[in-house]
Coordinates of C-alpha atoms in Angstrom, one line a residue:
X4 CA 65.7 109.1 50.9
X5 CA 66.2 112.8 51.6
X6 CA 63.9 112.6 54.7
X7 CA 65.9 109.6 56.0
X8 CA 69.2 111.5 55.9
X9 CA 67.4 114.4 57.6
X10 CA 66.5 112.1 60.5
X11 CA 70.0 110.8 60.7
X12 CA 71.4 114.4 60.7
X13 CA 69.0 115.3 63.5
X14 CA 70.1 112.3 65.5
X15 CA 73.8 113.1 65.1
X16 CA 73.2 116.7 66.1
X17 CA 71.3 115.7 69.2
X18 CA 74.1 113.2 70.0
X19 CA 76.8 115.8 69.7
X20 CA 74.8 118.2 71.9
X21 CA 74.4 115.5 74.5
X22 CA 78.1 114.7 74.4
X23 CA 79.2 118.3 74.6
X24 CA 76.7 118.8 77.4
X25 CA 78.1 115.9 79.4
X26 CA 81.6 117.2 78.9
X27 CA 80.6 120.6 80.1
X28 CA 78.9 119.1 83.2
X29 CA 82.2 117.2 84.0
X30 CA 84.2 120.4 83.6
X31 CA 81.9 122.4 85.8
X32 CA 81.7 119.7 88.5
X33 CA 85.5 119.3 88.5
X34 CA 85.9 123.1 88.8
X35 CA 83.4 123.3 91.6
X36 CA 85.4 120.8 93.6
X37 CA 88.8 122.5 93.1
X38 CA 88.8 123.8 96.7
X39 CA 87.4 120.6 98.3
X40 CA 90.8 120.1 100.1
X41 CA 90.3 123.3 102.1
X42 CA 88.5 123.3 105.5
X43 CA 84.8 123.4 105.1
X44 CA 82.1 123.7 107.7
X45 CA 82.8 124.1 111.4
X46 CA 86.4 123.4 112.8
X47 CA 87.0 120.1 114.6
X48 CA 86.3 120.2 118.3
X49 CA 87.0 117.6 120.9
X50 CA 84.7 117.6 123.9
X51 CA 85.4 115.9 127.2
X52 CA 82.0 114.4 128.2
X53 CA 83.1 114.2 131.8
X54 CA 83.9 117.9 132.3
X55 CA 81.9 119.2 129.3
X56 CA 85.0 121.3 128.4
X57 CA 86.4 121.6 124.9
X58 CA 89.8 120.2 124.3
X59 CA 92.5 122.0 122.2
X60 CA 92.4 120.5 118.7
X61 CA 95.7 119.5 117.2
X62 CA 96.6 119.7 113.5
X63 CA 98.7 117.5 111.2
X64 CA 101.3 120.3 110.9
X65 CA 101.9 120.1 114.7
X66 CA 104.6 117.8 116.0
X67 CA 103.5 114.3 116.9
X68 CA 102.7 113.6 120.6
X69 CA 101.5 110.0 120.3
X70 CA 103.1 107.0 118.6
X71 CA 100.0 106.0 116.7
X72 CA 96.6 107.3 115.9
X73 CA 93.7 105.1 114.8
X74 CA 91.1 107.0 112.8
X75 CA 87.7 105.3 112.5
X76 CA 85.0 106.9 110.3
X77 CA 81.5 106.0 111.5
X78 CA 78.1 106.6 109.8
X79 CA 75.1 105.0 111.6
X80 CA 77.4 102.4 113.2
X81 CA 75.6 102.1 116.6
X82 CA 75.5 98.3 116.4
X83 CA 78.8 97.4 114.8
X84 CA 81.0 100.1 116.4
X85 CA 81.0 98.8 120.0
X86 CA 82.4 95.4 119.2
X87 CA 85.1 96.9 116.9
X88 CA 86.1 99.5 119.5
X89 CA 86.2 96.9 122.3
X90 CA 88.6 94.7 120.3
X91 CA 90.7 97.7 119.3
X92 CA 91.0 99.0 122.9
X93 CA 91.9 95.6 124.3
X94 CA 94.7 95.2 121.7
X95 CA 96.1 98.7 122.3
X96 CA 96.1 98.2 126.1
X97 CA 98.0 94.9 125.6
X98 CA 100.6 96.7 123.6
X99 CA 101.0 99.2 126.5
X100 CA 101.5 96.3 129.0
X101 CA 104.2 94.9 126.8
X102 CA 105.8 98.3 126.1
X103 CA 105.0 101.2 128.5
X104 CA 106.5 103.7 126.0
X105 CA 103.8 102.8 123.5
X106 CA 101.3 105.7 123.2
X107 CA 98.1 105.8 121.1
X108 CA 94.8 107.5 120.5
X109 CA 91.6 106.5 118.8
X110 CA 89.8 109.2 116.9
X111 CA 86.2 108.3 116.0
X112 CA 84.7 110.6 113.3
X113 CA 80.9 110.6 113.4
X114 CA 79.9 111.4 109.8
X115 CA 76.5 112.9 110.6
X116 CA 74.9 109.7 112.0
X117 CA 71.2 109.7 112.9
X118 CA 71.4 106.7 115.3
X119 CA 73.3 106.2 118.5
X120 CA 76.8 106.3 117.1
X121 CA 77.6 109.6 118.9
X122 CA 76.5 108.0 122.2
X123 CA 78.6 104.9 121.6
X124 CA 81.7 107.1 120.9
X125 CA 81.2 109.2 124.0
X126 CA 80.7 106.1 126.2
X127 CA 84.2 105.0 125.2
X128 CA 85.6 108.5 125.8
X129 CA 84.1 108.4 129.4
X130 CA 85.7 105.0 130.0
X131 CA 89.2 105.7 128.6
X132 CA 89.4 109.6 128.9
X133 CA 89.5 112.2 126.2
X134 CA 93.3 111.9 125.9
X135 CA 93.0 108.3 124.6
X136 CA 89.6 108.3 122.8
X137 CA 88.3 111.3 120.9
X138 CA 85.1 112.0 118.9
X139 CA 84.8 114.4 116.0
X140 CA 81.3 115.3 115.0
X141 CA 80.8 116.4 111.4
X142 CA 77.3 117.5 112.0
X143 CA 76.0 116.3 108.6
X144 CA 76.9 113.4 106.4
X145 CA 79.8 114.4 104.2
X146 CA 81.2 111.0 103.1
X147 CA 83.8 108.5 104.3
X148 CA 86.6 110.2 102.5
X149 CA 85.9 113.5 104.3
X150 CA 85.5 111.8 107.6
X151 CA 88.9 110.1 107.3
X152 CA 90.5 113.4 106.1
X153 CA 89.1 115.3 109.1
X154 CA 90.4 112.6 111.4
X155 CA 93.8 112.5 109.8
X156 CA 94.2 116.3 109.9
X157 CA 93.4 116.4 113.6
X158 CA 95.4 113.4 114.9
X159 CA 98.6 113.4 117.0
X160 CA 100.3 110.2 115.9
X161 CA 103.7 109.6 114.3
X162 CA 101.8 106.8 112.5
X163 CA 98.2 107.2 111.4
X164 CA 96.0 104.2 110.6
X165 CA 92.5 104.4 109.0
X166 CA 90.3 101.4 109.7
X167 CA 86.6 100.7 109.3
X168 CA 84.1 100.8 112.1
X169 CA 82.8 97.2 111.3
X170 CA 86.0 95.5 112.4
X171 CA 86.2 93.6 109.1
X172 CA 90.0 93.7 109.3
X173 CA 91.6 92.5 112.5
X174 CA 93.3 95.3 114.3
X175 CA 96.3 93.1 115.1
X176 CA 97.2 93.3 111.5
X177 CA 98.3 96.8 112.0
X178 CA 101.6 95.3 113.1
X179 CA 102.1 94.0 109.5
X180 CA 101.7 97.5 108.1
X181 CA 103.7 99.0 111.0
X182 CA 106.7 96.7 110.5
X183 CA 106.7 97.4 106.7
X184 CA 106.5 101.2 107.2
X185 CA 109.4 101.0 109.8
X186 CA 111.5 99.0 107.4
X187 CA 110.9 101.2 104.3
X188 CA 111.3 104.4 106.4
X189 CA 114.7 103.4 107.6
X190 CA 115.8 102.6 104.1
X191 CA 114.5 105.9 102.8
X192 CA 116.1 107.8 105.7
X193 CA 119.6 106.4 105.0
X194 CA 119.2 106.6 101.2
X195 CA 118.4 110.3 101.5
X196 CA 121.7 111.0 103.3
X197 CA 124.4 108.4 104.0
X198 CA 125.6 110.5 106.9
X199 CA 122.3 110.2 108.8
X200 CA 122.5 108.3 112.0
X201 CA 119.8 106.3 113.8
X202 CA 119.7 108.7 116.7
X203 CA 118.1 111.4 114.5
X204 CA 115.7 109.0 112.8
X205 CA 112.0 109.8 113.4
X206 CA 109.5 107.7 111.5
X207 CA 107.0 110.6 111.5
X208 CA 109.3 112.6 109.2
X209 CA 109.7 110.1 106.4
X210 CA 106.7 110.0 103.9
X211 CA 105.6 106.3 103.7
X212 CA 102.3 104.6 103.0
X213 CA 101.2 101.0 103.6
X214 CA 97.9 99.7 102.2
X215 CA 96.1 96.6 103.6
X216 CA 95.1 94.4 100.8
X217 CA 92.5 91.7 100.2
X218 CA 93.9 90.8 96.7
X219 CA 95.1 87.4 98.0
X220 CA 91.4 86.6 98.7
X221 CA 90.4 87.5 95.1
X222 CA 90.6 83.9 93.7
X223 CA 88.2 82.6 96.3
X224 CA 85.9 85.6 95.8
X225 CA 85.7 85.0 92.0
X226 CA 84.6 81.5 92.6
X227 CA 81.8 82.4 95.0
X228 CA 80.4 85.7 93.6
X229 CA 77.8 86.1 90.9
X230 CA 79.2 86.6 87.4
X231 CA 77.9 90.1 87.1
X232 CA 79.7 91.1 90.4
X233 CA 83.0 89.7 89.0
X234 CA 82.4 91.6 85.8
X235 CA 81.8 94.8 87.7
X236 CA 84.9 94.2 89.8
X237 CA 87.2 93.6 86.8
X238 CA 85.7 96.7 85.1
X239 CA 86.4 98.8 88.2
X240 CA 90.0 97.6 88.4
X241 CA 90.5 98.6 84.8
X242 CA 89.1 102.1 85.4
X243 CA 91.3 102.4 88.5
X244 CA 94.3 101.4 86.4
X245 CA 93.5 104.1 83.9
X246 CA 92.8 106.8 86.5
X247 CA 95.6 106.1 89.1
X248 CA 98.0 103.9 87.2
X249 CA 99.4 100.5 88.0
X250 CA 100.9 99.2 91.2
X251 CA 98.1 98.6 93.7
X252 CA 95.8 95.6 93.3
X253 CA 93.3 96.6 96.1
X254 CA 92.7 100.3 96.4
X255 CA 89.5 100.0 98.4
X256 CA 90.5 98.1 101.5
X257 CA 89.7 100.4 104.4
X258 CA 92.9 99.6 106.3
X259 CA 95.7 102.0 105.4
X260 CA 98.7 103.4 107.4
X261 CA 100.6 106.6 106.8
X262 CA 103.5 108.3 108.5
X263 CA 102.8 111.8 109.7
X264 CA 104.8 113.3 106.9
X265 CA 102.9 111.3 104.3
X266 CA 99.5 112.2 105.8
X267 CA 100.4 115.9 105.8
X268 CA 101.0 115.9 102.1
X269 CA 98.1 113.6 101.1
X270 CA 95.2 114.8 103.3
X271 CA 95.8 118.5 102.8
X272 CA 95.3 117.8 99.0
X273 CA 92.7 115.0 98.7
X274 CA 89.4 116.4 97.3
X275 CA 87.1 113.4 96.8
X276 CA 84.8 112.9 99.8
X277 CA 83.0 109.7 99.3
X278 CA 83.6 106.6 97.1
X279 CA 86.9 107.0 95.4
X280 CA 89.1 109.0 97.8
X281 CA 91.2 105.8 98.1
X282 CA 92.0 105.9 94.4
X283 CA 92.9 109.6 94.7
X284 CA 95.3 108.7 97.6
X285 CA 97.1 106.3 95.3
X286 CA 97.3 109.0 92.6
X287 CA 98.7 111.6 95.1
X288 CA 101.2 109.1 96.5
X289 CA 102.6 108.7 93.0
X290 CA 102.7 112.5 92.4
X291 CA 104.6 113.0 95.7
X292 CA 106.7 109.8 95.1
X293 CA 105.6 108.4 98.4
X294 CA 106.5 104.7 98.5
X295 CA 103.4 102.5 98.9
X296 CA 103.6 98.9 100.2
X297 CA 100.6 96.6 99.7
X298 CA 100.3 94.1 102.6
X299 CA 97.9 91.2 102.8
X300 CA 95.6 91.4 105.8
X301 CA 92.9 89.1 107.3
X302 CA 89.5 90.3 106.2
X303 CA 86.0 89.1 107.0
X304 CA 82.8 90.3 105.3
X305 CA 80.6 91.8 108.0
X306 CA 76.8 92.1 107.4
X307 CA 75.6 95.7 107.0
X308 CA 77.9 96.9 104.3
X309 CA 76.8 100.3 102.8
X310 CA 78.4 99.5 99.4
X311 CA 76.0 98.2 96.8
X312 CA 75.7 98.1 93.0
X313 CA 74.4 101.7 93.0
X314 CA 77.8 102.7 94.3
X315 CA 79.5 101.7 91.0
X316 CA 78.2 104.7 88.9
X317 CA 79.2 107.1 91.8
X318 CA 82.7 105.6 91.9
X319 CA 83.1 106.0 88.1
X320 CA 81.8 109.5 88.3
X321 CA 84.3 110.5 91.0
X322 CA 87.2 108.9 89.0
X323 CA 86.2 110.9 85.9
X324 CA 86.2 114.1 88.0
X325 CA 89.5 113.2 89.5
X326 CA 91.1 112.6 86.1
X327 CA 89.8 115.7 84.6
X328 CA 90.5 117.8 87.7
X329 CA 94.2 116.9 87.9
X330 CA 94.9 116.6 84.2
X331 CA 93.5 120.0 83.3
X332 CA 95.3 121.6 86.2
X333 CA 92.1 122.7 87.9
X334 CA 93.0 120.6 91.0
X335 CA 96.4 122.0 92.0
X336 CA 98.6 119.9 94.3
X337 CA 100.0 121.9 97.2
X338 CA 103.5 121.0 98.3

């Protein structure tokens, strides 16, 4: 009997050591990422492929010089990117024909691709000029979150929209988000000071966020997916609820719009670079009290998705790091 208890004691000791070791790893990794919101690597440079000259790089703290910026992160998107860009450019040009005052830019962030993504991007720069289409080269793969952050920090728009390179969400749906942002911004502007008049209103100056959502498609997805994928999805939603709080049903849709003021606050603070930066954006919006609207968008599953079952553990790991980082004060929010 004594030897049995000895084995149990040994097991308990090893279990405690394992738990303490895991906690220590979490604390070390969270601490290591405390400065992830700072500039890392080489600064962003825009190159004009026609003249081979470098173009001055704007920053999110600069005044807006375009109405809207579309930021497209791309990692090995040689085949899917051309179709999405063509549809996007056609739509934006139609907007200009309807309203000559409408100004825009498309910022493609090549996240260390090893295929022809860079070539595709520069083909569009040559066609539309570097003032309209710009390419940021990250050099090495850093993650979708970092690619979007870089694009946001070096865009010129009053409104900034992130959208995926596969064209899964129709670019025309940006008007849904745009109209909602305009509506909420005007309410916030007048609520802040009743003496404000419309002549001084600039949408870029009011912190607002609008998230595209596929939540309305969830019922159909539940009926067609395998049971284990539904189980994982529900579990992920629960973890997101614990990490970022309630309010947003679909945090992972890659179609999100921010005013310049909101982007300035959020993307100078976001630290997660890969799977769960969207969840961190929700958390930061709540910390800054930035209103978030969730808008249903049209979405089509495009073959070639880089998200798989192995992404789930990475997502959970990043959410743990985020929770520990902010709740221990290691990740400080800069205002």
